[in-house]
Each structure stands twice: as C-alpha cells, then as structure tokens.
PDB file of C-alpha atoms in Angstrom:
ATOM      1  CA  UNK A   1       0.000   0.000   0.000  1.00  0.00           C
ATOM      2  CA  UNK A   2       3.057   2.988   0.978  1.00  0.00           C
ATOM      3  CA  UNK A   3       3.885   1.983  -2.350  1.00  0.00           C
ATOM      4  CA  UNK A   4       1.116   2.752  -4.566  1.00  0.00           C
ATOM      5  CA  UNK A   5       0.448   5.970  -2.019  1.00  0.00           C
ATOM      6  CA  UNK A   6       4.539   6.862  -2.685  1.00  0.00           C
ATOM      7  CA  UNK A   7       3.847   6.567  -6.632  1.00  0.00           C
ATOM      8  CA  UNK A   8       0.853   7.992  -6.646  1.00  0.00           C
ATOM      9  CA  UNK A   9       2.108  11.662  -5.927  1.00  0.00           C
ATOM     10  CA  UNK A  10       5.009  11.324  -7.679  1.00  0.00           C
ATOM     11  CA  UNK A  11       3.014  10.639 -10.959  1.00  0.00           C
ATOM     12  CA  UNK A  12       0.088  13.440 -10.382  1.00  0.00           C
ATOM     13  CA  UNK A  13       1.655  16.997 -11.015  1.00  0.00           C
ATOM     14  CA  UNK A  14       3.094  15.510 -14.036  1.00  0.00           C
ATOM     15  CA  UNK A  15      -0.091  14.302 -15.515  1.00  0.00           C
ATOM     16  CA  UNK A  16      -1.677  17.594 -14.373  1.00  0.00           C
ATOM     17  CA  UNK A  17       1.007  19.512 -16.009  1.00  0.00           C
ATOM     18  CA  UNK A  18       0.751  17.286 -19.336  1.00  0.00           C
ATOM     19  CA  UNK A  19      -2.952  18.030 -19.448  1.00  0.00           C
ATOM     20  CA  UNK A  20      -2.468  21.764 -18.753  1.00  0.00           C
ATOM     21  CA  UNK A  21       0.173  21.926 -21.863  1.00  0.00           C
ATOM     22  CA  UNK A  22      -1.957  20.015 -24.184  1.00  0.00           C
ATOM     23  CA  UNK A  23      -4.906  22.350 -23.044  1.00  0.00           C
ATOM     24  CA  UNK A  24      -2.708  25.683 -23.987  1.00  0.00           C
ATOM     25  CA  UNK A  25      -1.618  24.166 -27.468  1.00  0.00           C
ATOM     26  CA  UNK A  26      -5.302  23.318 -28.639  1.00  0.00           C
ATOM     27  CA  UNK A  27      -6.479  26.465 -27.166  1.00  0.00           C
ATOM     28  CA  UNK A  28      -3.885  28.382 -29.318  1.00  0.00           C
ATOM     29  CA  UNK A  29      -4.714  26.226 -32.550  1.00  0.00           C
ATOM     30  CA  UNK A  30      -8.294  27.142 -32.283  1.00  0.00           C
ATOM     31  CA  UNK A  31      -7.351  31.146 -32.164  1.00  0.00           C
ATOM     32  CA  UNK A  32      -5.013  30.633 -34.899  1.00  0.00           C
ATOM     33  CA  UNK A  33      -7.595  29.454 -37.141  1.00  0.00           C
ATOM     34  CA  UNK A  34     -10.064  31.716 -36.071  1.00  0.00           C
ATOM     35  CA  UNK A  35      -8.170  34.427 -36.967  1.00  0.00           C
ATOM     36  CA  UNK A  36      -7.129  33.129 -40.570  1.00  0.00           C
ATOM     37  CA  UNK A  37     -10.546  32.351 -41.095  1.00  0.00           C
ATOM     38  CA  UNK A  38     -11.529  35.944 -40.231  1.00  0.00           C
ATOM     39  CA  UNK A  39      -8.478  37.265 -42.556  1.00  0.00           C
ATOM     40  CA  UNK A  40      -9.628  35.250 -45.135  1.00  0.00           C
ATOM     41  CA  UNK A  41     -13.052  36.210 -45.183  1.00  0.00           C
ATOM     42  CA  UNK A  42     -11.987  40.098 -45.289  1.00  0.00           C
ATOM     43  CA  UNK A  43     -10.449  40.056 -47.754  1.00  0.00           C
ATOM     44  CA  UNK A  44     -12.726  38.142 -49.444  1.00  0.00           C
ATOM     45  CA  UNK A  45     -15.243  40.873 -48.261  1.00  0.00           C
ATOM     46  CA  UNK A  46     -12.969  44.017 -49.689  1.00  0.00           C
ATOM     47  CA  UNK A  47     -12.806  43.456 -52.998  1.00  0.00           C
ATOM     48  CA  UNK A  48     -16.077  43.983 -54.212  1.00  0.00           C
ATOM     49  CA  UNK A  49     -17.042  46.744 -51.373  1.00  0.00           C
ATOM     50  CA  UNK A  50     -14.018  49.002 -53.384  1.00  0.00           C
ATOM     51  CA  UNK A  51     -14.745  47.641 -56.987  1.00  0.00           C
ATOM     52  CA  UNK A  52     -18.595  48.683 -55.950  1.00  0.00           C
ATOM     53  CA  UNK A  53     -16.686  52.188 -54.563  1.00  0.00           C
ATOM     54  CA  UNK A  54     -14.869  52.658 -57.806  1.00  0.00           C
ATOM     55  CA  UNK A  55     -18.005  51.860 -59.580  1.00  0.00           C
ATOM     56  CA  UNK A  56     -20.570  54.505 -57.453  1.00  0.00           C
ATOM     57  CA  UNK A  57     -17.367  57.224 -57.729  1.00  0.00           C
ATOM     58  CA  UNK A  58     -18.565  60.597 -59.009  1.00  0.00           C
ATOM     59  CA  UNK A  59     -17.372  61.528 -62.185  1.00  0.00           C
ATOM     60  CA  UNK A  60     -15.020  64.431 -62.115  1.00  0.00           C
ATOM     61  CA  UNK A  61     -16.209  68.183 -63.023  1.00  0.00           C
ATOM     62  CA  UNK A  62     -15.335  69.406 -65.884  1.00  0.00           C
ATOM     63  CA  UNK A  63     -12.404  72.642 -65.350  1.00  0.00           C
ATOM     64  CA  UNK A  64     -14.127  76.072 -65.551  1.00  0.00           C
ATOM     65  CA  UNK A  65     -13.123  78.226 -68.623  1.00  0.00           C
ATOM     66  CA  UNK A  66      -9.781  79.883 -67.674  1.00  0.00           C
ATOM     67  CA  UNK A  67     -10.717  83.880 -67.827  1.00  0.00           C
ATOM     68  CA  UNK A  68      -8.033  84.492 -70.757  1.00  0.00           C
ATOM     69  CA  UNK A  69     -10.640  82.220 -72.341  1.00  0.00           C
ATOM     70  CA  UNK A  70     -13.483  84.262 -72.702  1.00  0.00           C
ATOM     71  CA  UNK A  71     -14.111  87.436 -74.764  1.00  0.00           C
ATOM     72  CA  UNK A  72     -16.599  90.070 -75.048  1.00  0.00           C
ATOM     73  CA  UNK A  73     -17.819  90.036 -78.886  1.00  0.00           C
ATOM     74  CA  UNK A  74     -17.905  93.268 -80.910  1.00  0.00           C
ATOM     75  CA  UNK A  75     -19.707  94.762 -83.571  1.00  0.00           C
ATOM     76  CA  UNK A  76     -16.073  94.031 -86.205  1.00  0.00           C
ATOM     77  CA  UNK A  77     -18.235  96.036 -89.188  1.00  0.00           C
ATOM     78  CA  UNK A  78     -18.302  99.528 -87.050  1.00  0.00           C
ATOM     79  CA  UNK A  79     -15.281  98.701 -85.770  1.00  0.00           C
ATOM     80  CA  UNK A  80     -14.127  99.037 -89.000  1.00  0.00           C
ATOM     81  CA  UNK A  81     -15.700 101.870 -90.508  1.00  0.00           C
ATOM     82  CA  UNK A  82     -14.870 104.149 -87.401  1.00  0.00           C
ATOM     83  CA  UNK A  83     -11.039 103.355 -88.075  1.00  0.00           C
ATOM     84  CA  UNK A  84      -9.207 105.847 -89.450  1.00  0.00           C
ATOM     85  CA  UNK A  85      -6.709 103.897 -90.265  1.00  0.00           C
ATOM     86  CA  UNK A  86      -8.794 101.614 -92.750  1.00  0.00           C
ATOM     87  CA  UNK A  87      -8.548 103.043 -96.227  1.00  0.00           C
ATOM     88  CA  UNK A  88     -11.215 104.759 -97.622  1.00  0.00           C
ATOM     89  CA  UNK A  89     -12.110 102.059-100.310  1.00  0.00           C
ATOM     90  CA  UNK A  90     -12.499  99.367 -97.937  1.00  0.00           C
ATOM     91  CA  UNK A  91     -15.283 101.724 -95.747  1.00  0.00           C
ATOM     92  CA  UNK A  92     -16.442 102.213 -99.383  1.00  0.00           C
ATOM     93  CA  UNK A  93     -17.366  98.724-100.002  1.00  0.00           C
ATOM     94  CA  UNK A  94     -18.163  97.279 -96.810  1.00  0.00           C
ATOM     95  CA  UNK A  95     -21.501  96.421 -97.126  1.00  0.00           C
ATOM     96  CA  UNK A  96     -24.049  93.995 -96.515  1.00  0.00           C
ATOM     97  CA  UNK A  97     -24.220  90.952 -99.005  1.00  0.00           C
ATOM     98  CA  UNK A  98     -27.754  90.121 -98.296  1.00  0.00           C
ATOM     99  CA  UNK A  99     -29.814  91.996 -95.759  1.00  0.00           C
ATOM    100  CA  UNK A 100     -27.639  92.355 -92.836  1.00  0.00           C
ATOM    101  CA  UNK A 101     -25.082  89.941 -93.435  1.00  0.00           C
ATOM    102  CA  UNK A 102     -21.611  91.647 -93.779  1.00  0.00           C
ATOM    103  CA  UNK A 103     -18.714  90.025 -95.736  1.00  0.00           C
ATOM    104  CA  UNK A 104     -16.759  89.625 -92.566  1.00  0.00           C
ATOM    105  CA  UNK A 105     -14.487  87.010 -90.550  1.00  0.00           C
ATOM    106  CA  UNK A 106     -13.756  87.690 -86.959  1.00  0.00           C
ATOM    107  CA  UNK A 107     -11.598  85.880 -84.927  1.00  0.00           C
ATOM    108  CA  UNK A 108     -10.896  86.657 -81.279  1.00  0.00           C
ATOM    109  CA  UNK A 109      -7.644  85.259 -79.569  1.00  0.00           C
ATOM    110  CA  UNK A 110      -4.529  86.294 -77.472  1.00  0.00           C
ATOM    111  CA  UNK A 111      -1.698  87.676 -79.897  1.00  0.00           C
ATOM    112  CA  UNK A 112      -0.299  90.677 -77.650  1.00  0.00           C
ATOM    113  CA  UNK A 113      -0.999  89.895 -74.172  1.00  0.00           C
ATOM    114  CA  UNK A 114      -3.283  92.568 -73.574  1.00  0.00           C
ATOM    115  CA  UNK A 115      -6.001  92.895 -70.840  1.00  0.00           C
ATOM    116  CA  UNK A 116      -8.534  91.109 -73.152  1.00  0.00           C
ATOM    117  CA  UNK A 117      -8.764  88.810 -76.097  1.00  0.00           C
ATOM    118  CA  UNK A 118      -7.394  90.637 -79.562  1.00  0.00           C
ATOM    119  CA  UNK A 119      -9.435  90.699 -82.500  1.00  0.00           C
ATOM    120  CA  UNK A 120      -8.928  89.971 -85.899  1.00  0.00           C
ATOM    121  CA  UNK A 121     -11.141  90.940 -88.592  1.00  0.00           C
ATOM    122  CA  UNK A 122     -10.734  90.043 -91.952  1.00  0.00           C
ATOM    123  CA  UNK A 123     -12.991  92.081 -94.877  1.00  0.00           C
ATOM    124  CA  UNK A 124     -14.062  89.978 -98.146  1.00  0.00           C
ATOM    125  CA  UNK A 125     -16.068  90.654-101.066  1.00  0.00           C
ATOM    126  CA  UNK A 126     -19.484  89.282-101.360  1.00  0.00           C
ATOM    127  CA  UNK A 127     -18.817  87.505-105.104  1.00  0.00           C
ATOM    128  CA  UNK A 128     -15.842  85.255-104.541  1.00  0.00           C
ATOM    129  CA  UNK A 129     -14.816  86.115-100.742  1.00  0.00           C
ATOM    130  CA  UNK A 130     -11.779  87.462-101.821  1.00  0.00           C
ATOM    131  CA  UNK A 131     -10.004  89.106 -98.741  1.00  0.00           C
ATOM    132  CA  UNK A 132      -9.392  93.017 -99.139  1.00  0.00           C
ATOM    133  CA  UNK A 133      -8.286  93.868 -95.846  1.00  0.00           C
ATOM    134  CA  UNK A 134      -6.730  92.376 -92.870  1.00  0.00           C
ATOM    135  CA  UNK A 135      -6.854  94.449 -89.280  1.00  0.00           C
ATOM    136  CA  UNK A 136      -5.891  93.277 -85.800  1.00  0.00           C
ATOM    137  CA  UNK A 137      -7.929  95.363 -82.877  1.00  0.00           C
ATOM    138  CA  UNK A 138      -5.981  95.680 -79.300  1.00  0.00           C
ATOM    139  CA  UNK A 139      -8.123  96.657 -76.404  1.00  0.00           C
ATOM    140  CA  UNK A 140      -5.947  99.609 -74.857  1.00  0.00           C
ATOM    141  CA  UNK A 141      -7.870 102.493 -72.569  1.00  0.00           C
ATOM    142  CA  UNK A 142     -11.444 101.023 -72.773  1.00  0.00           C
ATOM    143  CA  UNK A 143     -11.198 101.300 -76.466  1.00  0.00           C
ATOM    144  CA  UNK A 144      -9.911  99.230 -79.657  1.00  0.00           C
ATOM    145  CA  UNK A 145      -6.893  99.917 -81.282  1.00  0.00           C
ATOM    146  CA  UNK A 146      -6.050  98.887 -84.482  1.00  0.00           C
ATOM    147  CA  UNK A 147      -2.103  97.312 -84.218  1.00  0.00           C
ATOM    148  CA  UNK A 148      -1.729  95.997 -87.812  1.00  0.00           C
ATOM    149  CA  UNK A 149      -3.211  96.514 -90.939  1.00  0.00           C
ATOM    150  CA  UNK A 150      -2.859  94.664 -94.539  1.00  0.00           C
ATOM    151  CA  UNK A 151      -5.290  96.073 -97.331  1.00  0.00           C
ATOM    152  CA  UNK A 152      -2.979  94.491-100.021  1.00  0.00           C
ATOM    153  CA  UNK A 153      -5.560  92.168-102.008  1.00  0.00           C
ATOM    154  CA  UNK A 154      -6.045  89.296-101.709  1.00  0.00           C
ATOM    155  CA  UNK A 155      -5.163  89.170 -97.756  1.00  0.00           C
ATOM    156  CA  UNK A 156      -6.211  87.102 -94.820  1.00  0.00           C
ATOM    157  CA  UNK A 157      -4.633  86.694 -91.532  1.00  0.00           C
ATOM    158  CA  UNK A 158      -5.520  84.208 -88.948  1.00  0.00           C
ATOM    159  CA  UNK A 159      -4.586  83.681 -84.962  1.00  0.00           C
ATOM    160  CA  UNK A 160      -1.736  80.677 -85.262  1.00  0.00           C
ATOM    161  CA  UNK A 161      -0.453  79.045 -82.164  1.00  0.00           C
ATOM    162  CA  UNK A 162      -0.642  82.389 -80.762  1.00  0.00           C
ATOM    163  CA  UNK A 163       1.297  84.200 -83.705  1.00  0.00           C
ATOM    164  CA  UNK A 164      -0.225  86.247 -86.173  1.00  0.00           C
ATOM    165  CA  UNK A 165      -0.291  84.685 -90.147  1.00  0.00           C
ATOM    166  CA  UNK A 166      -0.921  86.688 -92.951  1.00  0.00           C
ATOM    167  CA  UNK A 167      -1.368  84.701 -96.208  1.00  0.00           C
ATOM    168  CA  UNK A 168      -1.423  86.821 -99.493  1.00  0.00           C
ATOM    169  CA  UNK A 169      -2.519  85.231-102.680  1.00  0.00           C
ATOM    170  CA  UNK A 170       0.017  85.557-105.555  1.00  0.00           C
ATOM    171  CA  UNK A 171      -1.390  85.769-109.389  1.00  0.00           C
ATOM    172  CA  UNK A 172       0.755  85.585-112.353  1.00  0.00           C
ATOM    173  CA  UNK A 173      -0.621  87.606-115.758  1.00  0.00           C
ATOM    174  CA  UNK A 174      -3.572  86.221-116.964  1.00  0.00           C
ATOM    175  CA  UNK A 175      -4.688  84.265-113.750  1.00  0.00           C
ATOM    176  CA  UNK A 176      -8.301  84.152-113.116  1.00  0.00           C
ATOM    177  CA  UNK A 177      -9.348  85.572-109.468  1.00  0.00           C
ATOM    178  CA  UNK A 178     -10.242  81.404-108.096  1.00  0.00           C
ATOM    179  CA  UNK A 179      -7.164  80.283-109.594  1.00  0.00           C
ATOM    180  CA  UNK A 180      -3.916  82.085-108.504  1.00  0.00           C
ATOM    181  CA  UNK A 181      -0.559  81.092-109.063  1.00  0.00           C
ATOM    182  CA  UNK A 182       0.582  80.823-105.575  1.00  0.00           C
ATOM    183  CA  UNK A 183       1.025  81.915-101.839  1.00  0.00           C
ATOM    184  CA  UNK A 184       3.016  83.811 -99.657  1.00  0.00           C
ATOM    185  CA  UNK A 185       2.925  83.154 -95.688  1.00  0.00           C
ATOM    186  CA  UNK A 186       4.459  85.895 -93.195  1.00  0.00           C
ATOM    187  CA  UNK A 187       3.909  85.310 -89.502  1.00  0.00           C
ATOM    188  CA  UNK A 188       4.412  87.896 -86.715  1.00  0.00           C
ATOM    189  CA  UNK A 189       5.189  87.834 -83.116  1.00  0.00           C
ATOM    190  CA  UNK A 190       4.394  90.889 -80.905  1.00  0.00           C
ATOM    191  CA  UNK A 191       6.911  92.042 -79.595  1.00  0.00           C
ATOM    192  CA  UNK A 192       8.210  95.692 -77.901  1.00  0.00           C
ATOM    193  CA  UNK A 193       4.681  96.626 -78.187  1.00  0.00           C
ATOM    194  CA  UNK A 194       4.108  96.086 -82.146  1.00  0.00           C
ATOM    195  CA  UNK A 195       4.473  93.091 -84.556  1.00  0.00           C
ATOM    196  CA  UNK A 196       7.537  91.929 -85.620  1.00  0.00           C
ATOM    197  CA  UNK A 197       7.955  89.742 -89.103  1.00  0.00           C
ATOM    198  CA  UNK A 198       9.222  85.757 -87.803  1.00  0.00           C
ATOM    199  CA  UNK A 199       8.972  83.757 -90.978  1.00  0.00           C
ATOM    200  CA  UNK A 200       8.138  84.166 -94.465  1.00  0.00           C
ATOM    201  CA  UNK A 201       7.424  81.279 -97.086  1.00  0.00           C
ATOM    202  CA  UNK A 202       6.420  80.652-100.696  1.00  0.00           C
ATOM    203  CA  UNK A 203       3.994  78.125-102.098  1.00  0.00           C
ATOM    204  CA  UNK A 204       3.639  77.371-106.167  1.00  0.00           C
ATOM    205  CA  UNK A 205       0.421  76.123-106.764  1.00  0.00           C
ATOM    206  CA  UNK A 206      -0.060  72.655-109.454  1.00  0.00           C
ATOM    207  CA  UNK A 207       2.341  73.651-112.416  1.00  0.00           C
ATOM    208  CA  UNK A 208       2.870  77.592-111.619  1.00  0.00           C
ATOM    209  CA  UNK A 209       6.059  78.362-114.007  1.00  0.00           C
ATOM    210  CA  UNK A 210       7.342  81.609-111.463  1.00  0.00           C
ATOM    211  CA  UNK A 211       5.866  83.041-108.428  1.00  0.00           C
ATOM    212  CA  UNK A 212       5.035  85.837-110.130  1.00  0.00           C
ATOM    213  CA  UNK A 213       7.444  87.509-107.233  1.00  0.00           C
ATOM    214  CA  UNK A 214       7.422  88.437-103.846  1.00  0.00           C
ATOM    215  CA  UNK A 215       3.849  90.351-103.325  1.00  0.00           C
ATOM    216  CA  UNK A 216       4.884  93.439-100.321  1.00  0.00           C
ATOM    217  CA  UNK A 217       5.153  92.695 -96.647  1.00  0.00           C
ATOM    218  CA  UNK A 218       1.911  93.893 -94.752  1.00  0.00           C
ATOM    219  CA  UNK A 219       3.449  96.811 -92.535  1.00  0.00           C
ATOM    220  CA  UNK A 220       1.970  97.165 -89.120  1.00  0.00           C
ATOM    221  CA  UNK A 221       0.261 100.047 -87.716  1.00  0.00           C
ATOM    222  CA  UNK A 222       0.763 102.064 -84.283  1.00  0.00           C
TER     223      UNK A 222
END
C-alpha cells in the first residue's frame, strides 16, 4: 500500500502539467484558425465593397473656362468703318451681301498679351470672298486699337499658335481671281509693343512656271 500511495504523488503533477500543456496548445490552434478564417473572409469581403466604390465614384467636373478664355464680342463692321486707319475704299465697299449679313471674318484670340482677347477681322467681297483687308484690334484704354493693318488684295490673316499669319494670294498675268498662281505666308510675333515679321514662305500652286514675285510685306500700324 506505501507503495502505490509513494507513486501515486510522484506521478500526479506531471499528468496535471501534461494536461495543462496540451490544453494551452489546442487552445492556441483554435485562435489561430479563427483568426485566418476571419483574414480570409476580409479580404474576401474588400474586394467587391471598393470595386462597388470605384463603380458609385462621381465623375469628375469638368475645369471652368480659364478667364483668358473668354471674350466680349464686338460689332467688327463699325469697328471698322470708325477706323481711321482703314482706307477709304475698304469703308467704301463694306456692305451687306444680303440683308444684314456683312462680308466679314472675326476671330478673337490672345496675340499681344493685352487685358482682353485681340481681335482679328478680316474684310471679303461678297462675289468670290476674296479678302481686301486684314486688321488686328488691341483693347488699350477702354477702347480698340487697331495694331496691324494689310489692305494688299487678296489678304487674310488668322490667330496661329498664338502668332499672327498673314497669307497673301500671288497671281501671275492672266490668272483668273479662283485660280492664282501661288502663296506667300508671313507670320508675326508681338513684340516691344508692335508686330515683328518671324517667318516668311512661298507656295507654287499645281504647275505655276514663277511666283510671279514676292507680293509686299503687310506693314503694321501704331
């Protein structure tokens, strides 16, 4: 009997202690896989809550129009005629082609940096809108004034990457008005507060023999 009561101690905290280990790694297991079964479900959970995000996103406004955008429109055909600088032939035959409809292209752009969009006006006959004069308006004091001038026919200038072009028709003897020979092309940058000559080039139109020579350079006014 002193035996089994002297073993019988011996052998208890041991058991007790085996129990208690086993208890602490099974415990552990189960939180392990609880928490890679949450992890696993949240992620499975995220994707389509920020595909569904992406999907409900507003889309984004459109940018405002940047104030050297806008411009004020004129009335180009009194501009004109109240120009002293326009020649008197032009004033002459400015007028309407059918009831109020002026031969007139206006173009409104930024080609001297001033404190509002420039304007370009370009007056054609009513026939064959052939250009007879070419003007470029700078808002100075409240008022227009005109900062370059070509009456030179046929003329027309346009606003070109911010650069002023001028394109002149060229006609060799005997060319009919909707058939001319060739063109010349002078852009101007403003510059020192007037417009200064950049380029220059020639075009030969089909099988033009000469071109019929250099037609003048627009000068510029102010």
């Amino acid at each position: 009997m002193r035996g089994l009561t002297g073993t019988g101690p011996s052998r208890g905290p041991a058991s007790a202690q085996a129990v208690s280990t086993a208890a602490a790694v099974l415990t552990a297991l189960a939180l392990f896989a609880a928490a890679c079964g949450t992890g696993g479900t949240g992620a499975r959970d995220e994707g389509p809550a920020h595909a569904d995000a992406a999907q409900k996103a507003p889309a984004a406004a459109a940018p405002s129009p940047n104030p050297s955008q806008t411009y004020s429109k004129v009335d180009a055909v009194a501009l004109v005629k109240a120009d002293p600088a326009v020649s008197a032939t032009v004033k002459r035959d400015l007028k309407p082609c059918a009831g109020d409809q002026y031969p007139v292209d206006v173009t409104y752009g930024d080609l001297t940096g001033g404190p509002a969009e420039d304007i370009v006006v370009n007056v054609l006959t009513c026939g064959d809108a052939v250009g007879v004069g070419a003007y470029v308006y700078r808002e100075e004091s409240g008022g227009y004034k005109n900062v370059f001038k070509a009456e030179e026919s046929p003329v027309y200038a346009e606003i070109d990457r911010g650069d002023l072009s001028v394109t002149k028709q060229v006609y060799e003897k005997g060319d009919p008005v909707s058939s001319p020979s060739g063109e010349n092309v002078i852009t101007y940058g403003w510059t020192a507060g007037r417009f200064v000559q950049q380029d220059f080039h020639h075009t030969d139109y089909g099988n033009a023999t000469g071109s019929g020579g250099a037609t003048p350079v627009p000068s510029a006014a102010g």
